[in-house]
Coordinates of C-alpha atoms in Angstrom, one line a residue:
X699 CA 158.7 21.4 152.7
X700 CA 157.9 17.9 151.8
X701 CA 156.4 19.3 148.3
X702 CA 159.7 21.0 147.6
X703 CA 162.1 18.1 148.5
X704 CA 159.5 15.8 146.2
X705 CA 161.0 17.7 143.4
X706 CA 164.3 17.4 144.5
X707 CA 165.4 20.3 142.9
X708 CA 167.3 22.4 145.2
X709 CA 171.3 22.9 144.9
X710 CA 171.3 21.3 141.2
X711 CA 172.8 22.7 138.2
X712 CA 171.3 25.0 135.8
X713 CA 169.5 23.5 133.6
X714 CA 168.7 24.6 130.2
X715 CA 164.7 24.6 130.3
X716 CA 164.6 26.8 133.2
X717 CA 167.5 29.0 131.3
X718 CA 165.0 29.3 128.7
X719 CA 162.1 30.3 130.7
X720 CA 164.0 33.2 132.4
X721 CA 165.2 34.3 129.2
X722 CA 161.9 34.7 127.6
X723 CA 160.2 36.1 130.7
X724 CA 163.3 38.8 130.5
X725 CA 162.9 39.8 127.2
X726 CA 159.2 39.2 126.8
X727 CA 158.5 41.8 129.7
X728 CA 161.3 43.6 128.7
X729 CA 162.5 43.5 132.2
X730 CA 166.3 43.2 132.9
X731 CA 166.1 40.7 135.9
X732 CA 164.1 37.6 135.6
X733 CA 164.0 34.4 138.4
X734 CA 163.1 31.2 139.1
X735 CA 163.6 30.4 142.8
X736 CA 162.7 27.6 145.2
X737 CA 162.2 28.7 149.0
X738 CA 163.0 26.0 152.4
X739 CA 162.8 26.9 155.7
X740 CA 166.2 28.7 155.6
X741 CA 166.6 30.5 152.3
X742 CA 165.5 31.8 148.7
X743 CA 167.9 29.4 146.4
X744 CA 168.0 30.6 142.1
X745 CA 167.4 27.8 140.3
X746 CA 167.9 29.8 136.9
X747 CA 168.3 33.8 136.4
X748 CA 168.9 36.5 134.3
X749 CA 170.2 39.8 135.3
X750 CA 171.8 39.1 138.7
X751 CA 175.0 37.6 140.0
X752 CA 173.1 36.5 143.3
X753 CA 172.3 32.7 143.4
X754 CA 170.7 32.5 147.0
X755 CA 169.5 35.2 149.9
X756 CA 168.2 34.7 153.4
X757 CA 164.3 34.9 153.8
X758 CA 164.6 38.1 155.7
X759 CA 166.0 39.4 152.5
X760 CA 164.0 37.9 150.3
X761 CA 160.7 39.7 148.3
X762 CA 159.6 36.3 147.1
X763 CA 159.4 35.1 150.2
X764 CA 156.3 37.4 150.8
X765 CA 154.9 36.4 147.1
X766 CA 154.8 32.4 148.3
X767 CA 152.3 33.5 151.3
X768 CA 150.0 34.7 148.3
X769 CA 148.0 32.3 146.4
X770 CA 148.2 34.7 142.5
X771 CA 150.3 36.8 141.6
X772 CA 152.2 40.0 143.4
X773 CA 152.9 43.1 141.9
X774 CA 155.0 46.1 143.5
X775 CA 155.1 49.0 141.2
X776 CA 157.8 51.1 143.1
X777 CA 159.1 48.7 145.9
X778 CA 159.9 52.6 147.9
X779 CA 156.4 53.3 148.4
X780 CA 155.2 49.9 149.6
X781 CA 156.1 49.4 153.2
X782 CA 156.8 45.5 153.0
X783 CA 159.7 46.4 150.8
X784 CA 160.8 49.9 151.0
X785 CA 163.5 49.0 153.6
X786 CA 164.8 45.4 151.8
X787 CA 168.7 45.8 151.2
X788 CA 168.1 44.9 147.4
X789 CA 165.5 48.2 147.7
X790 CA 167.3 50.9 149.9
X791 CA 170.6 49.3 148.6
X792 CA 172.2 48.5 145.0
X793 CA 170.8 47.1 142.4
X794 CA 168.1 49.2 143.8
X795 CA 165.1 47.3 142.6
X796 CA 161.8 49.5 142.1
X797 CA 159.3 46.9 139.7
X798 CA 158.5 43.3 141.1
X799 CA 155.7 41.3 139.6
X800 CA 156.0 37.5 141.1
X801 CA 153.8 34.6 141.0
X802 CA 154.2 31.2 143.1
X803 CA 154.5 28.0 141.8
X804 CA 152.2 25.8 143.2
X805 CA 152.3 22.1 142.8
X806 CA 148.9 20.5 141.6
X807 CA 148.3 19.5 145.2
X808 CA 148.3 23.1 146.4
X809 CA 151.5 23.1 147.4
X810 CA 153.3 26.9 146.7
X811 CA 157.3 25.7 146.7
X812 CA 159.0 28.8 145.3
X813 CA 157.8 32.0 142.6
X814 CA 159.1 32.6 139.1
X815 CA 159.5 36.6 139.3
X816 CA 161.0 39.7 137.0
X817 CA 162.4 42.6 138.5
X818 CA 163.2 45.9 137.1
X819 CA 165.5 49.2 138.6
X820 CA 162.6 51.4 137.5
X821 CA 158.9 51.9 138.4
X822 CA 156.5 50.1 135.9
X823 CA 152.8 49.3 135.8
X824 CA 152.5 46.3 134.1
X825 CA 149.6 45.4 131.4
X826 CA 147.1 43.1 131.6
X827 CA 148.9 41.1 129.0
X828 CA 152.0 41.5 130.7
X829 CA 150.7 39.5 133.7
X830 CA 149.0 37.1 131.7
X831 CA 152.3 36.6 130.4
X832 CA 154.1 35.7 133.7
X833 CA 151.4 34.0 134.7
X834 CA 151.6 31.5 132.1
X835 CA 155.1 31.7 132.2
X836 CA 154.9 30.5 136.2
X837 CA 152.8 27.2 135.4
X838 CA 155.4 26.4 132.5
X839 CA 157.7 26.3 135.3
X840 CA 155.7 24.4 137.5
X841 CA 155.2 21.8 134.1
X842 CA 158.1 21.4 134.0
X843 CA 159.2 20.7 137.2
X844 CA 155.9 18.0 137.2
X845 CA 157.6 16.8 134.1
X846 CA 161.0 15.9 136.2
X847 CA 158.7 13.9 139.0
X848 CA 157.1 11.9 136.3
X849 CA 158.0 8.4 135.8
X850 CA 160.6 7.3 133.1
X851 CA 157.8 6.3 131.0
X852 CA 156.1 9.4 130.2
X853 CA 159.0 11.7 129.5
X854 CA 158.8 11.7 126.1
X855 CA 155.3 13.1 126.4
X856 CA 155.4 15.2 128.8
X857 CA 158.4 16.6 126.8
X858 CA 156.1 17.2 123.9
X859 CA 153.2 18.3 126.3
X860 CA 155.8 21.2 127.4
X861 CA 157.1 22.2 123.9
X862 CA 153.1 22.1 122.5
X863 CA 152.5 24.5 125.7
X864 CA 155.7 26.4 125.1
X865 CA 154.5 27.0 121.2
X866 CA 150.9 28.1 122.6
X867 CA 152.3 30.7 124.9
X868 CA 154.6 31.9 121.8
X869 CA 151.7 32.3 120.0
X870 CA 149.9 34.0 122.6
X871 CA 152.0 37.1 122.4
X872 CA 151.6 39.9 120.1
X873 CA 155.0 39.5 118.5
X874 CA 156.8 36.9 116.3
X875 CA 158.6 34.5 118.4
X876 CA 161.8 32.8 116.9
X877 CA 164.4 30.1 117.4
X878 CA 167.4 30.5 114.8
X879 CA 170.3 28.4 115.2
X880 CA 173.9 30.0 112.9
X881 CA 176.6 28.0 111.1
X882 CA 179.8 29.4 109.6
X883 CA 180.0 28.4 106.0
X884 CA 183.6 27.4 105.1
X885 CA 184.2 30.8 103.4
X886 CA 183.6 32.1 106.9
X887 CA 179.6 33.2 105.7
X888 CA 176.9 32.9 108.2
X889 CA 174.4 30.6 107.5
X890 CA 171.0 30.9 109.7
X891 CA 168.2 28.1 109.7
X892 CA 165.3 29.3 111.9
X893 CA 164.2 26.0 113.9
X894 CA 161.3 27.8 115.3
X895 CA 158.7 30.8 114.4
X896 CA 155.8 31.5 115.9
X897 CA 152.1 32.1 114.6
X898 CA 151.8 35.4 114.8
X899 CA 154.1 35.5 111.6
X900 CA 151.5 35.6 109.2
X901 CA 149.8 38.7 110.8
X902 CA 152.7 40.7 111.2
X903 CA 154.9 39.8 108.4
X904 CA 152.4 38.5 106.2
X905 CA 154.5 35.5 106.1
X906 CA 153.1 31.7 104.4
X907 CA 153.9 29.8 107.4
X908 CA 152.3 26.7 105.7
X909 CA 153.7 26.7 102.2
X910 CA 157.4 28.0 103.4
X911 CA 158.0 25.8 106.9
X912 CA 160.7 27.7 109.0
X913 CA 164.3 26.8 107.5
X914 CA 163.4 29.6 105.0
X915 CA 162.0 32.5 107.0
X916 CA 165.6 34.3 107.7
X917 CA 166.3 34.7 103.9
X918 CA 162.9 35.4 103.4
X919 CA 162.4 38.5 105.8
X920 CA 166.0 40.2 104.8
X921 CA 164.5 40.5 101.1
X922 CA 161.6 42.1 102.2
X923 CA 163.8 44.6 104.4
X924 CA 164.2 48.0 102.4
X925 CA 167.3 48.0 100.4
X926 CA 168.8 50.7 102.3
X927 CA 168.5 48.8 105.6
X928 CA 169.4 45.7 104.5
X929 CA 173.0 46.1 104.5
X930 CA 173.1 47.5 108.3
X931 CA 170.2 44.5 109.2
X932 CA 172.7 41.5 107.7
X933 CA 175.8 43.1 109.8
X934 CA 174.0 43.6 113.3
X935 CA 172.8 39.9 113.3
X936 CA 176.0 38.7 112.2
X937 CA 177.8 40.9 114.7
X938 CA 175.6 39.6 117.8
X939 CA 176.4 35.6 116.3
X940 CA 180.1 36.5 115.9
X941 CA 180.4 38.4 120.0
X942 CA 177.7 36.5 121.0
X943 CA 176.1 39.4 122.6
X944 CA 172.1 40.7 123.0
X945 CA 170.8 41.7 119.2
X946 CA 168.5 44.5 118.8
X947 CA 167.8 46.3 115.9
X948 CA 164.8 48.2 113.7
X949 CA 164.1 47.7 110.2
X950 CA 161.6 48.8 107.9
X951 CA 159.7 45.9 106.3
X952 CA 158.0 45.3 103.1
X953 CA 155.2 42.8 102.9
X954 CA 154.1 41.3 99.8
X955 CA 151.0 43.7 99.4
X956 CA 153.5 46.7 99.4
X957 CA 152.4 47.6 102.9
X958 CA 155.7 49.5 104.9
X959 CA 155.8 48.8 109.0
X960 CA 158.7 48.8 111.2
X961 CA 159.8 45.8 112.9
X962 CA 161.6 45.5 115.8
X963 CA 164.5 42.8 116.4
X964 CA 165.3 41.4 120.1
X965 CA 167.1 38.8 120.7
X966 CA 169.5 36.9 122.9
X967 CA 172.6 34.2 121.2
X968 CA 172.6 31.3 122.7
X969 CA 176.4 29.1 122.7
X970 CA 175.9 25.5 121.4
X971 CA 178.1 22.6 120.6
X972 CA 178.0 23.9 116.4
X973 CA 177.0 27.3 116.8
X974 CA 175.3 30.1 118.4
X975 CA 171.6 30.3 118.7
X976 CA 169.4 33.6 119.1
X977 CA 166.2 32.8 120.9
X978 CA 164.4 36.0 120.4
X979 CA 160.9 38.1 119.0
X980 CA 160.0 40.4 116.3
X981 CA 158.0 43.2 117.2
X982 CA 156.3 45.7 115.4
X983 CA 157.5 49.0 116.2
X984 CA 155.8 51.3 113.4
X985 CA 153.8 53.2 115.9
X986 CA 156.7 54.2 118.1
X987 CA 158.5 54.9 114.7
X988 CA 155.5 57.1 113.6
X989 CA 155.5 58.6 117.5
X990 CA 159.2 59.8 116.7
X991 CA 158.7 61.3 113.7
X992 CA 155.8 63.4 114.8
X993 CA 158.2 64.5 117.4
X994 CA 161.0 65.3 115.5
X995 CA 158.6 66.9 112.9
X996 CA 157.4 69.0 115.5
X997 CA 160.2 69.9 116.6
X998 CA 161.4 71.3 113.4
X999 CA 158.6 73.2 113.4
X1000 CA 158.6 74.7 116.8
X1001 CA 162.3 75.7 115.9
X1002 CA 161.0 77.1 112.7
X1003 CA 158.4 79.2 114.6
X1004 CA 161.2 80.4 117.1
X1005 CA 163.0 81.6 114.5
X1006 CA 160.3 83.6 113.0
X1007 CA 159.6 85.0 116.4
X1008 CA 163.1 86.1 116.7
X1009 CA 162.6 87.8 113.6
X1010 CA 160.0 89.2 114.2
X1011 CA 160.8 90.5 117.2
X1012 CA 164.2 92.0 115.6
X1013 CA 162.2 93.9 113.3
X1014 CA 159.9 95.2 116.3
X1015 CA 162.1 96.4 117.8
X1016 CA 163.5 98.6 114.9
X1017 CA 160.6 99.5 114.2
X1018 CA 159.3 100.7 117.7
X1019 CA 162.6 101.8 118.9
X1020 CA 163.4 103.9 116.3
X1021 CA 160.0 106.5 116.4
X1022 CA 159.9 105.7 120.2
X1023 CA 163.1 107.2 121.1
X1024 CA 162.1 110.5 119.1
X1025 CA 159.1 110.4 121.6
X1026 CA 160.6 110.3 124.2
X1027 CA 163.3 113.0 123.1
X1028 CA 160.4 115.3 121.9
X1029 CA 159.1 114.8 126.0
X1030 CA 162.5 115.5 126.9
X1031 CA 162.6 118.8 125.5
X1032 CA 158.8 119.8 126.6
X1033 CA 159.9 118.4 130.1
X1034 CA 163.1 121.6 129.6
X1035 CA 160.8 123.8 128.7
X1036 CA 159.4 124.2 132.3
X1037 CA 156.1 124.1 130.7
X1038 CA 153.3 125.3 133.3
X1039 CA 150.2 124.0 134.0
X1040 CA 148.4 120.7 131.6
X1041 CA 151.2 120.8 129.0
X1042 CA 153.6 120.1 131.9
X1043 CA 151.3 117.4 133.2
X1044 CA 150.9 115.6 129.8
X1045 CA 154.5 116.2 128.5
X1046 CA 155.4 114.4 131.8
X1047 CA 152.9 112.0 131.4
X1048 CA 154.7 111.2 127.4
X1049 CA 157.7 110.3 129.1
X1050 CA 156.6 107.5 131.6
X1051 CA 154.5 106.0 129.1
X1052 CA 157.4 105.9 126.5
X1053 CA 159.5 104.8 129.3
X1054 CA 157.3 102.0 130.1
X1055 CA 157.0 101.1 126.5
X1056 CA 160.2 100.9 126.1
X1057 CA 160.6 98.8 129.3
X1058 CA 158.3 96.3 128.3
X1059 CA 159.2 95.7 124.8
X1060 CA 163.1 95.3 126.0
X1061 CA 161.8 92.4 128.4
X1062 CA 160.1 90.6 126.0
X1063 CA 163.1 90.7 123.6
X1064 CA 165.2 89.3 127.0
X1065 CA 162.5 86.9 127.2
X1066 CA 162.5 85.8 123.6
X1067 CA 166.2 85.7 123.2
X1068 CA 166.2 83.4 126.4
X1069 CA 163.7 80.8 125.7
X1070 CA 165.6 80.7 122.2
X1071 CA 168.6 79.7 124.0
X1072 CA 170.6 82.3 121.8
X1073 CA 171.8 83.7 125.6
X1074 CA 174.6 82.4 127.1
X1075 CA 177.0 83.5 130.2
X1076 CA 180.4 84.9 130.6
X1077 CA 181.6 84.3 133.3
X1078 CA 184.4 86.5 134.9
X1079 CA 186.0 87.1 138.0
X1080 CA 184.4 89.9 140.0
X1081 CA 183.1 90.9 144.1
X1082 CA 179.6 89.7 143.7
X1083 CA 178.9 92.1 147.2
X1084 CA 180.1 95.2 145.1
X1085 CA 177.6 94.1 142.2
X1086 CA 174.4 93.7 144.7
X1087 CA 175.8 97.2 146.5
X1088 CA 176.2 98.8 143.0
X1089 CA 172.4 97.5 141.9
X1090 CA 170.9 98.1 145.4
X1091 CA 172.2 101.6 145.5
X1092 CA 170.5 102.5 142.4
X1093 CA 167.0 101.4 143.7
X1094 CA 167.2 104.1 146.5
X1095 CA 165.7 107.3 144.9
X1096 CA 163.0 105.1 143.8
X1097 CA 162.1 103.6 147.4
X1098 CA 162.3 107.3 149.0
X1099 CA 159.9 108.4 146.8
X1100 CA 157.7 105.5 147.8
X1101 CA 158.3 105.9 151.7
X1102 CA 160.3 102.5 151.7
X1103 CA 163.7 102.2 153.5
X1104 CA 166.3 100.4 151.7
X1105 CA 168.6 98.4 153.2
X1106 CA 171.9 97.0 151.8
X1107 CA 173.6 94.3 154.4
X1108 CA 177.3 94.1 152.7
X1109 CA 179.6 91.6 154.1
X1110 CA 182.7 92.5 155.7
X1111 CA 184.5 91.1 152.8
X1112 CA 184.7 91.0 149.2
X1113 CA 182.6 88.2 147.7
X1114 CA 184.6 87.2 144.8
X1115 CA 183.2 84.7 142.3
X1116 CA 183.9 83.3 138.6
X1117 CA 180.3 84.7 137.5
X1118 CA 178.7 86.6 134.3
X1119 CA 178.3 90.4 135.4
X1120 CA 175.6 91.5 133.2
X1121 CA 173.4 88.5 134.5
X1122 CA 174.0 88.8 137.8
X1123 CA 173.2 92.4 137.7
X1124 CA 169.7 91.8 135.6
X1125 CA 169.0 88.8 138.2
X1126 CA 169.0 91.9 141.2
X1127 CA 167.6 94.5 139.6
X1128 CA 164.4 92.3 138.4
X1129 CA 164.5 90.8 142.2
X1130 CA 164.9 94.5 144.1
X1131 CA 162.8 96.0 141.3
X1132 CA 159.9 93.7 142.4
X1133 CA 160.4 94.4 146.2
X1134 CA 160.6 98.0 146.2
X1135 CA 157.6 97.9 143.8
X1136 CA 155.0 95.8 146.3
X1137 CA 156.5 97.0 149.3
X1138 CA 153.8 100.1 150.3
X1139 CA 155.1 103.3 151.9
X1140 CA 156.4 103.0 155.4
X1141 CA 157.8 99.2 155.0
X1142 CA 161.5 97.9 154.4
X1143 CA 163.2 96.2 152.0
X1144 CA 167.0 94.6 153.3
X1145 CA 169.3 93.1 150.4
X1146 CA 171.8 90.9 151.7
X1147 CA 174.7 87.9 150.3
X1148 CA 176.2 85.3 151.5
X1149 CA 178.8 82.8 150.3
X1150 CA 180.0 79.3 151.0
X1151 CA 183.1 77.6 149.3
X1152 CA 181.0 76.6 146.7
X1153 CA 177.7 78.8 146.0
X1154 CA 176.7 82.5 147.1
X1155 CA 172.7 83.1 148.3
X1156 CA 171.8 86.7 147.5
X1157 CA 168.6 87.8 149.1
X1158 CA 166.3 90.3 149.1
X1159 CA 163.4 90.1 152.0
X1160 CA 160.7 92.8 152.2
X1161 CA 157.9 93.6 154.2
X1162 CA 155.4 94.3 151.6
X1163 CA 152.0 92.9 150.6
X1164 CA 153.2 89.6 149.8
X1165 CA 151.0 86.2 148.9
X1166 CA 149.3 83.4 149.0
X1167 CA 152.5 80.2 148.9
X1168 CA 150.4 78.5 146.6
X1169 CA 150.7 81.4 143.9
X1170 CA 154.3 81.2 144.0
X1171 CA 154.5 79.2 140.6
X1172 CA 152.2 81.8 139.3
X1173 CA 154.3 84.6 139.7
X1174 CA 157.5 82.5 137.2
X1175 CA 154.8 82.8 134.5
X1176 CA 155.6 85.0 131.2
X1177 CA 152.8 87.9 131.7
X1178 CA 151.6 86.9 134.4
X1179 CA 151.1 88.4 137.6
X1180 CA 149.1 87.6 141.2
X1181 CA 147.2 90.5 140.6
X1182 CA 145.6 91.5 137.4
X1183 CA 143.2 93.3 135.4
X1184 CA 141.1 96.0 137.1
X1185 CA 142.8 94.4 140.9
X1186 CA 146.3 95.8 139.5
X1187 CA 147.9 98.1 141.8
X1188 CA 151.3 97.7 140.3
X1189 CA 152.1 98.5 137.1
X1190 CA 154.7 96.0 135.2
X1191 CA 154.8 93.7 132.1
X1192 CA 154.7 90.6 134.3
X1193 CA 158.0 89.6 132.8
X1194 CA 161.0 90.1 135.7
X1195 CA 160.7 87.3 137.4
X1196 CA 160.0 85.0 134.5
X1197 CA 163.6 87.0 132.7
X1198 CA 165.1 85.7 136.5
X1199 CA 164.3 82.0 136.4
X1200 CA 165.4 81.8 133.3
X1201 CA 168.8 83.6 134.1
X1202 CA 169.5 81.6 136.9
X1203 CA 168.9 78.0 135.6
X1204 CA 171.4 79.2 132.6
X1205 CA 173.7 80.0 135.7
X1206 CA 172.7 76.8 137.0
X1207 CA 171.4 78.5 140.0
X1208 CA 168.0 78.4 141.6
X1209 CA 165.7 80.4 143.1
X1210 CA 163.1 80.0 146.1
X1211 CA 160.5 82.1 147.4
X1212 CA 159.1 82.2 150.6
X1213 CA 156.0 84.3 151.1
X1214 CA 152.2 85.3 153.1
X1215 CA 149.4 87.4 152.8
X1216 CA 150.6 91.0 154.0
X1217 CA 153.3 89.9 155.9
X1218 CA 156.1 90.3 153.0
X1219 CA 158.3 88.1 150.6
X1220 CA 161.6 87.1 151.2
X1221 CA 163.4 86.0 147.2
X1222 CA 166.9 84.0 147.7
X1223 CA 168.6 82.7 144.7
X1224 CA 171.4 80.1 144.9
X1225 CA 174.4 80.2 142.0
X1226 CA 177.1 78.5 142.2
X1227 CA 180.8 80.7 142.8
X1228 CA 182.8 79.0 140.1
X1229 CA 180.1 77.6 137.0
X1230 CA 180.6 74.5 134.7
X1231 CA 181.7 76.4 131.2
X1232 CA 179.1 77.6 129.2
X1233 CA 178.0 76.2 125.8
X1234 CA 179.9 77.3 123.0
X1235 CA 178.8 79.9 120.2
X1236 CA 175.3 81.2 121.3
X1237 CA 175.2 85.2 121.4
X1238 CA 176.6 86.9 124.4
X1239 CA 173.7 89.4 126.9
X1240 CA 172.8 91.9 124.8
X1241 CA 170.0 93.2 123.1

């Protein structure tokens, strides 16, 4: 305590030094809160912040006041996840802080009288550099508060002591620090004289810091600026002087041996007694540029590739469905024939396979169409209970011949719901289809539906062989199925419950399995009774 009052620095006014600090720690980290704070034996009191209204909280409340019990500095990646912190009001409550990297500022005689800190809503992991960073950032603090103790007598160089420290730490960091103060010309035309620029300038920009001085360096980088950018460049840093709000802004860049790199613009205006000032750093952003255009380029392609899938698959199926469904005529007519013995075997035999065929390649067209997002839903007004009877119903001459009892649980009363028909009706059949399938002779399958205001949960619980709860994820896989190869006992594409996920996220449904090992699988899928409208324009269910 007798360190802090020393400095007799609680309760007075901003001041602009401090201002200055906070603002470079904020936009140096790229955080959105940054603070310098001095803590008593009562309370956590801002001396200069960015990012927060709050000017003083009780120590109970206060994260710094477990960063001045450390001698370096603190970090708390996500604040929930860190018991100290997880229940702090500023954590569980708005702004709902997550990041917190503070370090203490300790007097020269050991002293720790407060913390200079930046915050952020989010979860970060800082960088080496980015510590470094705050680090030095916390002894500038501490300089300058030394510098205010000082006798009369050496504040003019301790004022220079701080500005030669300030320049080091602006050329410490990887970007090009500047200081530009703005004018209005009589003609109302901004005029920009950059007081400050750091050394980095002549690796980045290529720029002759020695021959050129600073006054220059505005008029200087806007030439070098592409021509087609330049126009946009000039009117965002004019607009951030002229509302006085933060500037940011990408540009490509020229340098004088023809080299191309993006640069990256942030920067904060500043009011003075002539004009605004933006205190702020160029950065170079030609890797993050590069980054987006390999995404966008892949993109393109990846939507090139769907397409000739599509395609491809249109012409597959012509070209299958066309000799397939004489196949399966011709087995037809063998099957009328009442042929006897072999021919009646392998005329029987024709059909399933065509049948399955056919089955198979109409799911992977469902498939295709879906991941294409060329499906969307129509949604009408309908009894989703006479729907699940109508589907259920047609599963029963299947699960007698299988030995399985089929159950249908139909609520007393119509279910009615704003929903899309031909979906809901693929959703069950994929869903009972799978039950009946893995449910072994002598076991039951019960489909059932209920409804809230708001959503109805069908579900369809059997007794059959079930699974493991960790191959649950498996089974949502295109193709793939829990068992496979010479283990199948089931035949299938491996494609229903792939076609269903898909479904009911376009519903903007869900789905959850519960299962075990020969014990059964019970599959209940959430949608909501009334949908948000559908996108516009993509194809309607059909194949």
């Amino acid at each position: 305590m007798a360190a802090l009052q020393r400095y007799q620095i609680m309760d007075t006014p901003p001041e602009e030094a401090f201002d200055h600090i906070t603002d470079l720690a904020a936009h140096t980290l790229d955080v959105p809160i940054a603070v310098v704070n001095f803590i008593d034996a009562e309370r956590q009191w801002f001396k200069s912040c960015v990012g927060t209204d709050v000017n003083e909280t009780p120590l109970d409340q206060a994260l710094c006041n477990t960063t001045i019990r450390t001698p370096g500095l603190m970090v708390v990646e996500d604040a929930r996840h860190d018991s100290r912190f997880k229940g702090n009001p500023f954590v569980a409550g708005p702004p709902h802080l997550r990041f917190y990297m503070g370090m203490p500022l300790t007097s020269p005689d050991g002293y720790r009288v407060g913390t200079l800190c930046v915050m952020d809503t989010r979860p970060r992991s800082p960088t080496e550099q980015d510590r470094q960073t705050l680090k030095k950032l916390a002894q500038v603090v501490m300089n300058e508060l030394e510098m205010r103790a000082t006798e009369s007598q050496r504040a003019y160089r301790e004022l220079y002591d701080r500005e030669q420290r300030l320049r080091n730490l602006a050329n410490s960091i990887p970007g090009v620090v500047f200081r530009m103060d703005t004018h209005m010309e009589p003609n109302d035309a901004p005029r920009y004289d950059v007081q400050f620029i750091s050394e980095y300038a002549r690796e980045l920009l290529d720029y002759p810091l020695d021959t050129r001085g600073t006054h220059e360096a505005f008029a200087w980088f806007a030439a070098r600026v592409l021509p087609d950018y330049r126009e946009a460049f000039l009117a965002s840093v004019a607009e951030a002087v002229r509302s006085g709000t933060p500037w940011r802004h990408d540009v490509p860049f020229q340098t004088d041996t023809g080299a191309v790199r993006w640069i990256r613009g942030v920067a904060v205006p500043e009011q003075g007694p002539n004009g605004r000032t933006l205190n702020g750093v160029l950065l170079d952003s030609t890797a993050e540029k590069k980054a987006e255009e390999a995404l966008r380029d892949a993109k393109e392609k990846a939507e090139e590739m769907s397409r000739l899938k599509s395609a491809f698959l249109t012409n597959m199926s012509h070209e299958i469905r066309t000799p397939l469904a004489a196949i399966m005529g011709f087995a037809d007519v063998l099957n009328d024939l009442d042929l006897k013995g072999p021919a009646n075997k392998f005329s029987a035999l024709m059909r399933r396979s065509s049948q399955r065929l056919l089955d198979t390649l109409n799911a992977v067209l469902e498939l295709s169409q879906l991941e294409a997002a060329a499906v969307s839903v129509q949604p009408t007004k309908l009894s989703a209970a006479a729907v699940l009877y109508d589907v259920a119903v047609s599963f029963r001459a299947q699960a007698e011949d299988q030995g399985v009892t089929l159950t249908v649980k139909r609520p007393p009363s119509e279910v009615e719901a704003v929903i899309d028909r031909e979906a809901l009706t693929r959703i069950l059949t994929h869903v009972i289809d799978n039950a009946v399938k893995f449910t072994p002779a002598g076991g039951t399958v019960t489909v059932g539906i209920r409804a809230t205001e708001a959503d109805l949960t069908l579900t369809v619980a059997d007794t059959g062989v079930g699974m493991r709860p960790d191959m649950v994820p498996q089974i949502f896989t295109a193709f793939q199925q829990v068992s496979t190869g010479d283990t199948r006992s089931h035949e299938g594409s491996g494609l229903g419950l792939t076609i269903t996920k898909h479904l009911v996220e376009l519903m903007q449904g869900s789905i959850q399995v519960d299962t075990a090992p020969d014990t059964g699988t019970t599959v209940r899928v959430c949608l909501p009774r009334r949908p948000a409208p559908a996108p516009t324009d993509p194809a309607r269910l059909h194949y």
